[in-house]
Amino acid sequence: MNAAELAQALREAVLAQDFGATPDPQDGGRPLAARGHFPSLDLAVLAFPEHGEPVAANVLFSREHPQGLVARLGTGFGPVQQLRYLADQRDAAGNSIAWRPEADWSRMDWQPLHGEAGPRVVAPYPASLLKLMVLVGLAHLIDQGRAGWWQPWPYQGREQLVGDWAFQMTAYSSNEATSALVALLHASGAIRREAGRETHNELHQLFDRLGLPTLRLANTRPDGGWGNGAGSGVGQIQMTAWDTVRLLWWLDPQAPPPPWLGADAPRLSAESRGQVLHCLQEQALHEILSSAALGGVPGWVGGLPARLPSRWLQLDGTLQAGDLRYPGDLRRFTQGGQVWFAHKTGNTENYASDAGIVTGIAPQRRHYLIALLSNLGSRYAPHPDCATTWRLPALGAAIDALLARELEP
């Protein structure tokens, strides 16, 4: 399979899910297609055949592009070319406004994110996928000797090791842990504000050196604030699927060296990369592209066939991670599955995202990276325990089946 064939297969996989038929409870339960509002999906896949060169594709859908666009990838898997990414936006009250049923994109004042030519695409807010950027920024800071994984760090009356905050932020998406680490990034000088505005951001410098221009964690606060109410959040924190997949390539120890980077590109130490991967590998929230955590929910739809880490299961087989609980006996998912999925999810009312490294569990041998960002948040969920529509895990399953056929002949 070459890049063009992979792109066409991804387009067909998305279109087969009929996302336009997704009912919107904010619009009286009418399907999104009733207003011509095909959801925004930014999907990138990068596959590593056992023999041969990596193969990648990025496809993007929105109400303006319901049949999908195929991104033109830069030389050596560099940044996307010939697309204009626009930043997501919120109103003066801090509300995300682009995804309301009545939103008229032709009347909205869009701000550029990246790119100067080609069709425009709105980059949906990454939700808690942003915590991958915080984790990588923290690892880079630690490698500079300005913090430590085993360093105690206090935040709002609670003290833990930095590594524990990082694990909680990633493995079950603790917002408190995220705020603690954002506060650490400010306290270390990696991010600075003066006169109410951000003047220095070493995460942006790192992402620019890695050739990832759409990864941005802007306007966070020294007290750890990173959401809409803090003046950050939607419109200030941005990710795209292609740059997220390439960040994962940089992290993946089983992948070949990223060809767009030179010998002087930043690298993480073995310890820091190991810590980052451990946080991703122990992910509890298999609820978007993979769906093992939802195996006890009525109407369950299987997703990317990942094994669920057993550390989160209680004696009765239910899952508990932090304050999160999922019903049913999930023990079968800790023993089955075809792949390991080291990943980070994101979910709010208006957004669902998932990105990670997929490796086969022997005798399975497939190895690929996947990232999805969308506006299909929990408002489209068919059950209170779900994060999004069942169409997203179904898409994850379809893509994995496709890649299993191609990568494991």
GROMACS .gro file of C-alpha atoms in nm:
model
  409
    1MET     CA    1   0.000   0.000   0.000
    2ASN     CA    2   0.141   0.339  -0.098
    3ALA     CA    3   0.052   0.677   0.048
    4ALA     CA    4  -0.223   0.752  -0.204
    5GLU     CA    5  -0.385   0.414  -0.147
    6LEU     CA    6  -0.369   0.459   0.231
    7ALA     CA    7  -0.528   0.805   0.203
    8GLN     CA    8  -0.811   0.670  -0.011
    9ALA     CA    9  -0.867   0.380   0.230
   10LEU     CA   10  -0.887   0.622   0.525
   11ARG     CA   11  -1.135   0.843   0.338
   12GLU     CA   12  -1.351   0.543   0.262
   13ALA     CA   13  -1.331   0.423   0.623
   14VAL     CA   14  -1.454   0.760   0.751
   15LEU     CA   15  -1.731   0.788   0.494
   16ALA     CA   16  -1.848   0.434   0.570
   17GLN     CA   17  -1.932   0.539   0.926
   18ASP     CA   18  -2.192   0.791   0.801
   19PHE     CA   19  -2.091   1.052   1.058
   20GLY     CA   20  -2.344   1.294   0.913
   21ALA     CA   21  -2.621   1.074   1.054
   22THR     CA   22  -2.500   1.135   1.410
   23PRO     CA   23  -2.790   1.286   1.610
   24ASP     CA   24  -2.723   1.616   1.784
   25PRO     CA   25  -2.913   1.663   2.112
   26GLN     CA   26  -2.847   2.037   2.092
   27ASP     CA   27  -3.047   2.040   1.770
   28GLY     CA   28  -3.346   1.842   1.889
   29GLY     CA   29  -3.182   1.511   1.803
   30ARG     CA   30  -3.168   1.589   1.432
   31PRO     CA   31  -2.874   1.436   1.243
   32LEU     CA   32  -2.579   1.664   1.178
   33ALA     CA   33  -2.637   1.629   0.804
   34ALA     CA   34  -2.975   1.802   0.840
   35ARG     CA   35  -2.789   2.134   0.862
   36GLY     CA   36  -2.507   2.024   0.634
   37HIS     CA   37  -2.279   2.009   0.936
   38PHE     CA   38  -2.059   1.710   0.866
   39PRO     CA   39  -1.836   1.688   1.173
   40SER     CA   40  -1.472   1.795   1.171
   41LEU     CA   41  -1.233   1.499   1.177
   42ASP     CA   42  -0.858   1.528   1.137
   43LEU     CA   43  -0.714   1.176   1.096
   44ALA     CA   44  -0.351   1.079   1.040
   45VAL     CA   45  -0.195   0.733   1.018
   46LEU     CA   46   0.172   0.646   0.983
   47ALA     CA   47   0.252   0.277   0.925
   48PHE     CA   48   0.585   0.099   0.958
   49PRO     CA   49   0.602  -0.210   0.735
   50GLU     CA   50   0.850  -0.477   0.843
   51HIS     CA   51   1.018  -0.444   0.506
   52GLY     CA   52   1.007  -0.114   0.325
   53GLU     CA   53   0.968   0.254   0.395
   54PRO     CA   54   0.709   0.412   0.626
   55VAL     CA   55   0.375   0.497   0.466
   56ALA     CA   56   0.159   0.786   0.586
   57ALA     CA   57  -0.159   0.975   0.508
   58ASN     CA   58  -0.364   1.256   0.661
   59VAL     CA   59  -0.730   1.309   0.570
   60LEU     CA   60  -0.951   1.590   0.697
   61PHE     CA   61  -1.328   1.637   0.695
   62SER     CA   62  -1.558   1.922   0.795
   63ARG     CA   63  -1.888   2.087   0.702
   64GLU     CA   64  -1.690   2.261   0.426
   65HIS     CA   65  -1.525   1.937   0.313
   66PRO     CA   66  -1.773   1.654   0.376
   67GLN     CA   67  -1.606   1.424   0.121
   68GLY     CA   68  -1.268   1.479   0.281
   69LEU     CA   69  -0.940   1.640   0.187
   70VAL     CA   70  -0.614   1.451   0.148
   71ALA     CA   71  -0.331   1.655   0.296
   72ARG     CA   72  -0.015   1.702   0.096
   73LEU     CA   73   0.271   1.596   0.322
   74GLY     CA   74   0.605   1.772   0.317
   75THR     CA   75   0.928   1.617   0.193
   76GLY     CA   76   1.067   1.360   0.434
   77PHE     CA   77   0.731   1.347   0.618
   78GLY     CA   78   0.758   1.718   0.695
   79PRO     CA   79   0.473   1.959   0.776
   80VAL     CA   80   0.149   1.959   0.577
   81GLN     CA   81   0.160   2.173   0.264
   82GLN     CA   82  -0.115   2.363   0.080
   83LEU     CA   83  -0.365   2.377   0.367
   84ARG     CA   84  -0.463   2.675   0.580
   85TYR     CA   85  -0.526   2.568   0.938
   86LEU     CA   86  -0.753   2.802   1.134
   87ALA     CA   87  -0.754   2.818   1.513
   88ASP     CA   88  -1.064   2.705   1.698
   89GLN     CA   89  -1.241   2.985   1.882
   90ARG     CA   90  -1.459   3.079   2.177
   91ASP     CA   91  -1.671   3.381   2.262
   92ALA     CA   92  -1.610   3.652   2.524
   93ALA     CA   93  -1.779   3.437   2.788
   94GLY     CA   94  -1.534   3.153   2.722
   95ASN     CA   95  -1.779   2.930   2.537
   96SER     CA   96  -1.677   2.717   2.241
   97ILE     CA   97  -1.894   2.855   1.959
   98ALA     CA   98  -1.786   2.696   1.630
   99TRP     CA   99  -1.982   2.375   1.692
  100ARG     CA  100  -2.322   2.512   1.789
  101PRO     CA  101  -2.606   2.406   1.558
  102GLU     CA  102  -2.664   2.766   1.452
  103ALA     CA  103  -2.295   2.853   1.401
  104ASP     CA  104  -2.236   3.022   1.065
  105TRP     CA  105  -1.871   2.980   0.975
  106SER     CA  106  -1.897   3.238   0.697
  107ARG     CA  107  -1.965   3.509   0.958
  108MET     CA  108  -1.701   3.407   1.212
  109ASP     CA  109  -1.371   3.587   1.257
  110TRP     CA  110  -1.117   3.308   1.214
  111GLN     CA  111  -0.755   3.346   1.320
  112PRO     CA  112  -0.478   3.165   1.129
  113LEU     CA  113  -0.292   2.879   1.293
  114HIS     CA  114  -0.057   2.762   1.017
  115GLY     CA  115  -0.029   2.772   0.639
  116GLU     CA  116  -0.089   3.048   0.389
  117ALA     CA  117  -0.232   2.872   0.084
  118GLY     CA  118  -0.489   2.612  -0.007
  119PRO     CA  119  -0.827   2.511   0.138
  120ARG     CA  120  -0.904   2.617   0.493
  121VAL     CA  121  -0.962   2.370   0.773
  122VAL     CA  122  -1.062   2.449   1.130
  123ALA     CA  123  -0.843   2.263   1.380
  124PRO     CA  124  -1.070   2.136   1.661
  125TYR     CA  125  -0.954   2.192   2.018
  126PRO     CA  126  -0.757   1.880   2.123
  127ALA     CA  127  -0.925   1.851   2.464
  128SER     CA  128  -0.710   1.645   2.702
  129LEU     CA  129  -0.486   1.526   2.422
  130LEU     CA  130  -0.309   1.854   2.506
  131LYS     CA  131  -0.165   1.670   2.807
  132LEU     CA  132   0.069   1.489   2.569
  133MET     CA  133   0.229   1.827   2.496
  134VAL     CA  134   0.259   1.903   2.867
  135LEU     CA  135   0.417   1.560   2.924
  136VAL     CA  136   0.674   1.608   2.649
  137GLY     CA  137   0.752   1.962   2.765
  138LEU     CA  138   0.802   1.832   3.117
  139ALA     CA  139   1.034   1.554   2.997
  140HIS     CA  140   1.243   1.806   2.803
  141LEU     CA  141   1.262   2.031   3.111
  142ILE     CA  142   1.378   1.739   3.325
  143ASP     CA  143   1.648   1.648   3.075
  144GLN     CA  144   1.781   2.001   3.113
  145GLY     CA  145   1.819   1.943   3.487
  146ARG     CA  146   1.554   2.200   3.580
  147ALA     CA  147   1.317   1.949   3.742
  148GLY     CA  148   1.321   1.578   3.827
  149TRP     CA  149   1.087   1.283   3.790
  150TRP     CA  150   1.147   1.194   4.155
  151GLN     CA  151   1.127   1.550   4.281
  152PRO     CA  152   0.840   1.628   4.524
  153TRP     CA  153   0.616   1.899   4.385
  154PRO     CA  154   0.341   2.065   4.591
  155TYR     CA  155   0.023   2.196   4.436
  156GLN     CA  156  -0.276   2.342   4.620
  157GLY     CA  157  -0.202   2.166   4.946
  158ARG     CA  158  -0.110   1.831   4.795
  159GLU     CA  159   0.247   1.710   4.738
  160GLN     CA  160   0.353   1.425   4.510
  161LEU     CA  161   0.653   1.323   4.304
  162VAL     CA  162   0.661   1.489   3.963
  163GLY     CA  163   0.648   1.144   3.803
  164ASP     CA  164   0.327   1.065   3.990
  165TRP     CA  165   0.164   1.389   3.876
  166ALA     CA  166   0.269   1.302   3.518
  167PHE     CA  167   0.126   0.950   3.539
  168GLN     CA  168  -0.209   1.071   3.674
  169MET     CA  169  -0.228   1.346   3.411
  170THR     CA  170  -0.177   1.095   3.132
  171ALA     CA  171  -0.311   0.756   3.239
  172TYR     CA  172  -0.648   0.880   3.361
  173SER     CA  173  -0.637   1.243   3.250
  174SER     CA  174  -0.637   1.416   3.590
  175ASN     CA  175  -0.699   1.787   3.542
  176GLU     CA  176  -0.553   1.858   3.885
  177ALA     CA  177  -0.228   1.686   3.787
  178THR     CA  178  -0.221   1.883   3.462
  179SER     CA  179  -0.254   2.210   3.651
  180ALA     CA  180   0.022   2.105   3.891
  181LEU     CA  181   0.259   2.042   3.601
  182VAL     CA  182   0.163   2.358   3.414
  183ALA     CA  183   0.244   2.546   3.736
  184LEU     CA  184   0.581   2.365   3.743
  185LEU     CA  185   0.655   2.471   3.384
  186HIS     CA  186   0.594   2.832   3.488
  187ALA     CA  187   0.790   2.805   3.813
  188SER     CA  188   1.090   2.664   3.623
  189GLY     CA  189   1.086   2.953   3.375
  190ALA     CA  190   0.991   2.735   3.078
  191ILE     CA  191   0.683   2.956   3.035
  192ARG     CA  192   0.679   3.320   3.142
  193ARG     CA  193   0.419   3.595   3.147
  194GLU     CA  194   0.472   3.967   3.185
  195ALA     CA  195   0.205   4.235   3.215
  196GLY     CA  196  -0.070   3.983   3.163
  197ARG     CA  197   0.066   3.827   2.843
  198GLU     CA  198   0.284   3.532   2.758
  199THR     CA  199   0.635   3.640   2.660
  200HIS     CA  200   0.832   3.315   2.666
  201ASN     CA  201   0.732   2.954   2.584
  202GLU     CA  202   0.996   2.684   2.561
  203LEU     CA  203   0.741   2.423   2.459
  204HIS     CA  204   0.679   2.622   2.142
  205GLN     CA  205   1.053   2.647   2.088
  206LEU     CA  206   1.086   2.270   2.124
  207PHE     CA  207   0.799   2.197   1.886
  208ASP     CA  208   0.940   2.443   1.632
  209ARG     CA  209   1.280   2.270   1.649
  210LEU     CA  210   1.102   1.940   1.590
  211GLY     CA  211   0.925   2.085   1.286
  212LEU     CA  212   0.578   2.062   1.445
  213PRO     CA  213   0.432   2.410   1.384
  214THR     CA  214   0.070   2.338   1.480
  215LEU     CA  215   0.143   2.219   1.836
  216ARG     CA  216   0.072   2.511   2.068
  217LEU     CA  217   0.009   2.540   2.442
  218ALA     CA  218  -0.043   2.913   2.476
  219ASN     CA  219  -0.153   3.154   2.749
  220THR     CA  220  -0.151   2.917   3.043
  221ARG     CA  221  -0.106   3.074   3.388
  222PRO     CA  222   0.149   3.049   3.669
  223ASP     CA  223  -0.117   2.907   3.904
  224GLY     CA  224  -0.159   2.615   3.663
  225GLY     CA  225  -0.464   2.747   3.479
  226TRP     CA  226  -0.497   2.611   3.126
  227GLY     CA  227  -0.871   2.608   3.047
  228ASN     CA  228  -1.111   2.855   2.892
  229GLY     CA  229  -1.171   3.028   3.224
  230ALA     CA  230  -0.799   3.097   3.262
  231GLY     CA  231  -0.782   3.263   2.920
  232SER     CA  232  -0.620   2.958   2.761
  233GLY     CA  233  -0.808   2.651   2.634
  234VAL     CA  234  -1.005   2.669   2.309
  235GLY     CA  235  -0.833   2.886   2.051
  236GLN     CA  236  -0.508   2.903   2.250
  237ILE     CA  237  -0.419   2.534   2.274
  238GLN     CA  238  -0.393   2.367   1.934
  239MET     CA  239  -0.287   2.035   1.782
  240THR     CA  240  -0.335   1.874   1.442
  241ALA     CA  241  -0.334   1.503   1.366
  242TRP     CA  242  -0.031   1.508   1.137
  243ASP     CA  243   0.195   1.696   1.380
  244THR     CA  244   0.069   1.478   1.667
  245VAL     CA  245   0.157   1.160   1.477
  246ARG     CA  246   0.502   1.300   1.405
  247LEU     CA  247   0.552   1.386   1.772
  248LEU     CA  248   0.472   1.021   1.848
  249TRP     CA  249   0.723   0.914   1.582
  250TRP     CA  250   0.987   1.117   1.765
  251LEU     CA  251   0.894   0.932   2.087
  252ASP     CA  252   0.859   0.581   1.943
  253PRO     CA  253   1.172   0.371   2.018
  254GLN     CA  254   1.074   0.105   1.763
  255ALA     CA  255   1.036   0.351   1.475
  256PRO     CA  256   1.317   0.447   1.236
  257PRO     CA  257   1.473   0.793   1.283
  258PRO     CA  258   1.233   1.070   1.172
  259PRO     CA  259   1.366   1.170   0.829
  260TRP     CA  260   1.265   1.538   0.847
  261LEU     CA  261   1.492   1.594   1.149
  262GLY     CA  262   1.864   1.659   1.137
  263ALA     CA  263   2.134   1.519   1.361
  264ASP     CA  264   2.112   1.827   1.584
  265ALA     CA  265   1.740   1.782   1.660
  266PRO     CA  266   1.639   1.761   2.028
  267ARG     CA  267   1.619   1.417   2.181
  268LEU     CA  268   1.488   1.285   2.509
  269SER     CA  269   1.707   1.083   2.742
  270ALA     CA  270   1.635   0.713   2.771
  271GLU     CA  271   1.490   0.769   3.119
  272SER     CA  272   1.259   1.050   3.016
  273ARG     CA  273   1.138   0.873   2.704
  274GLY     CA  274   1.075   0.565   2.917
  275GLN     CA  275   0.869   0.767   3.162
  276VAL     CA  276   0.663   0.922   2.883
  277LEU     CA  277   0.595   0.586   2.722
  278HIS     CA  278   0.505   0.428   3.056
  279CYS     CA  279   0.242   0.698   3.110
  280LEU     CA  280   0.095   0.632   2.764
  281GLN     CA  281   0.110   0.252   2.786
  282GLU     CA  282  -0.089   0.241   3.110
  283GLN     CA  283  -0.380   0.441   2.968
  284ALA     CA  284  -0.706   0.358   3.144
  285LEU     CA  285  -0.940   0.552   2.915
  286HIS     CA  286  -0.992   0.313   2.625
  287GLU     CA  287  -1.310   0.490   2.516
  288ILE     CA  288  -1.257   0.661   2.180
  289LEU     CA  289  -1.059   0.480   1.905
  290SER     CA  290  -1.033   0.177   2.135
  291SER     CA  291  -1.328   0.092   2.358
  292ALA     CA  292  -1.234  -0.182   2.607
  293ALA     CA  293  -1.314   0.042   2.906
  294LEU     CA  294  -1.674   0.061   2.781
  295GLY     CA  295  -1.723  -0.315   2.749
  296GLY     CA  296  -1.992  -0.308   3.017
  297VAL     CA  297  -2.198  -0.032   2.853
  298PRO     CA  298  -2.520  -0.131   2.671
  299GLY     CA  299  -2.479  -0.132   2.294
  300TRP     CA  300  -2.101  -0.165   2.317
  301VAL     CA  301  -1.914  -0.136   1.988
  302GLY     CA  302  -1.564  -0.277   1.967
  303GLY     CA  303  -1.287  -0.040   1.865
  304LEU     CA  304  -0.921  -0.077   1.788
  305PRO     CA  305  -0.853  -0.419   1.953
  306ALA     CA  306  -0.621  -0.302   2.230
  307ARG     CA  307  -0.547  -0.488   2.553
  308LEU     CA  308  -0.665  -0.304   2.865
  309PRO     CA  309  -0.400  -0.256   3.138
  310SER     CA  310  -0.499  -0.479   3.429
  311ARG     CA  311  -0.386  -0.235   3.698
  312TRP     CA  312  -0.719  -0.050   3.678
  313LEU     CA  313  -0.953  -0.343   3.741
  314GLN     CA  314  -1.125  -0.406   4.072
  315LEU     CA  315  -1.198  -0.753   4.210
  316ASP     CA  316  -1.537  -0.760   4.039
  317GLY     CA  317  -1.386  -0.668   3.703
  318THR     CA  318  -1.506  -0.308   3.695
  319LEU     CA  319  -1.259  -0.035   3.611
  320GLN     CA  320  -1.161   0.247   3.845
  321ALA     CA  321  -0.898   0.508   3.765
  322GLY     CA  322  -0.886   0.809   3.994
  323ASP     CA  323  -1.246   0.921   4.032
  324LEU     CA  324  -1.353   0.751   3.709
  325ARG     CA  325  -1.552   0.427   3.717
  326TYR     CA  326  -1.668   0.205   3.431
  327PRO     CA  327  -1.922  -0.076   3.476
  328GLY     CA  328  -1.921  -0.443   3.383
  329ASP     CA  329  -1.673  -0.726   3.410
  330LEU     CA  330  -1.385  -0.612   3.192
  331ARG     CA  331  -1.138  -0.886   3.280
  332ARG     CA  332  -1.161  -1.038   2.933
  333PHE     CA  333  -1.010  -0.718   2.789
  334THR     CA  334  -0.698  -0.746   3.006
  335GLN     CA  335  -0.618  -1.086   2.859
  336GLY     CA  336  -0.741  -1.053   2.503
  337GLY     CA  337  -0.678  -0.797   2.235
  338GLN     CA  338  -0.441  -0.803   1.942
  339VAL     CA  339  -0.236  -0.488   2.007
  340TRP     CA  340  -0.085  -0.262   2.267
  341PHE     CA  341  -0.207   0.096   2.234
  342ALA     CA  342   0.015   0.351   2.413
  343HIS     CA  343  -0.204   0.658   2.379
  344LYS     CA  344  -0.368   0.968   2.518
  345THR     CA  345  -0.733   1.057   2.480
  346GLY     CA  346  -0.921   1.385   2.505
  347ASN     CA  347  -1.289   1.442   2.568
  348THR     CA  348  -1.521   1.734   2.647
  349GLU     CA  349  -1.878   1.814   2.552
  350ASN     CA  350  -1.766   1.936   2.209
  351TYR     CA  351  -1.447   1.741   2.139
  352ALA     CA  352  -1.307   1.389   2.123
  353SER     CA  353  -0.948   1.301   2.036
  354ASP     CA  354  -0.713   1.005   2.061
  355ALA     CA  355  -0.354   0.951   1.952
  356GLY     CA  356  -0.098   0.682   2.016
  357ILE     CA  357   0.146   0.410   1.919
  358VAL     CA  358   0.004   0.071   1.813
  359THR     CA  359   0.218  -0.244   1.830
  360GLY     CA  360   0.103  -0.601   1.780
  361ILE     CA  361   0.088  -0.852   2.065
  362ALA     CA  362   0.271  -1.164   1.944
  363PRO     CA  363   0.207  -1.327   1.706
  364GLN     CA  364   0.062  -1.002   1.569
  365ARG     CA  365   0.337  -0.785   1.421
  366ARG     CA  366   0.176  -0.464   1.303
  367HIS     CA  367   0.322  -0.129   1.407
  368TYR     CA  368   0.165   0.206   1.329
  369LEU     CA  369   0.084   0.548   1.473
  370ILE     CA  370  -0.260   0.705   1.467
  371ALA     CA  371  -0.406   1.042   1.567
  372LEU     CA  372  -0.763   1.164   1.547
  373LEU     CA  373  -0.902   1.503   1.652
  374SER     CA  374  -1.271   1.579   1.616
  375ASN     CA  375  -1.562   1.788   1.739
  376LEU     CA  376  -1.756   1.470   1.826
  377GLY     CA  377  -1.756   1.520   2.202
  378SER     CA  378  -1.971   1.372   2.475
  379ARG     CA  379  -2.280   1.559   2.360
  380TYR     CA  380  -2.305   1.292   2.088
  381ALA     CA  381  -2.258   1.000   2.329
  382PRO     CA  382  -2.540   0.741   2.333
  383HIS     CA  383  -2.491   0.661   2.704
  384PRO     CA  384  -2.371   0.863   3.007
  385ASP     CA  385  -2.063   0.640   3.044
  386CYS     CA  386  -1.957   0.699   2.682
  387ALA     CA  387  -1.717   0.969   2.566
  388THR     CA  388  -1.848   1.002   2.212
  389THR     CA  389  -2.055   0.835   1.941
  390TRP     CA  390  -1.993   0.463   1.883
  391ARG     CA  391  -1.891   0.561   1.531
  392LEU     CA  392  -1.542   0.658   1.653
  393PRO     CA  393  -1.444   0.321   1.803
  394ALA     CA  394  -1.600   0.157   1.496
  395LEU     CA  395  -1.367   0.372   1.285
  396GLY     CA  396  -1.072   0.264   1.502
  397ALA     CA  397  -1.162  -0.101   1.444
  398ALA     CA  398  -1.193  -0.049   1.069
  399ILE     CA  399  -0.856   0.122   1.041
  400ASP     CA  400  -0.684  -0.145   1.249
  401ALA     CA  401  -0.836  -0.422   1.037
  402LEU     CA  402  -0.713  -0.243   0.725
  403LEU     CA  403  -0.360  -0.208   0.860
  404ALA     CA  404  -0.354  -0.565   0.991
  405ARG     CA  405  -0.418  -0.687   0.636
  406GLU     CA  406  -0.146  -0.463   0.495
  407LEU     CA  407   0.121  -0.501   0.762
  408GLU     CA  408   0.073  -0.871   0.842
  409PRO     CA  409   0.043  -1.047   0.505
   0.00000   0.00000   0.00000
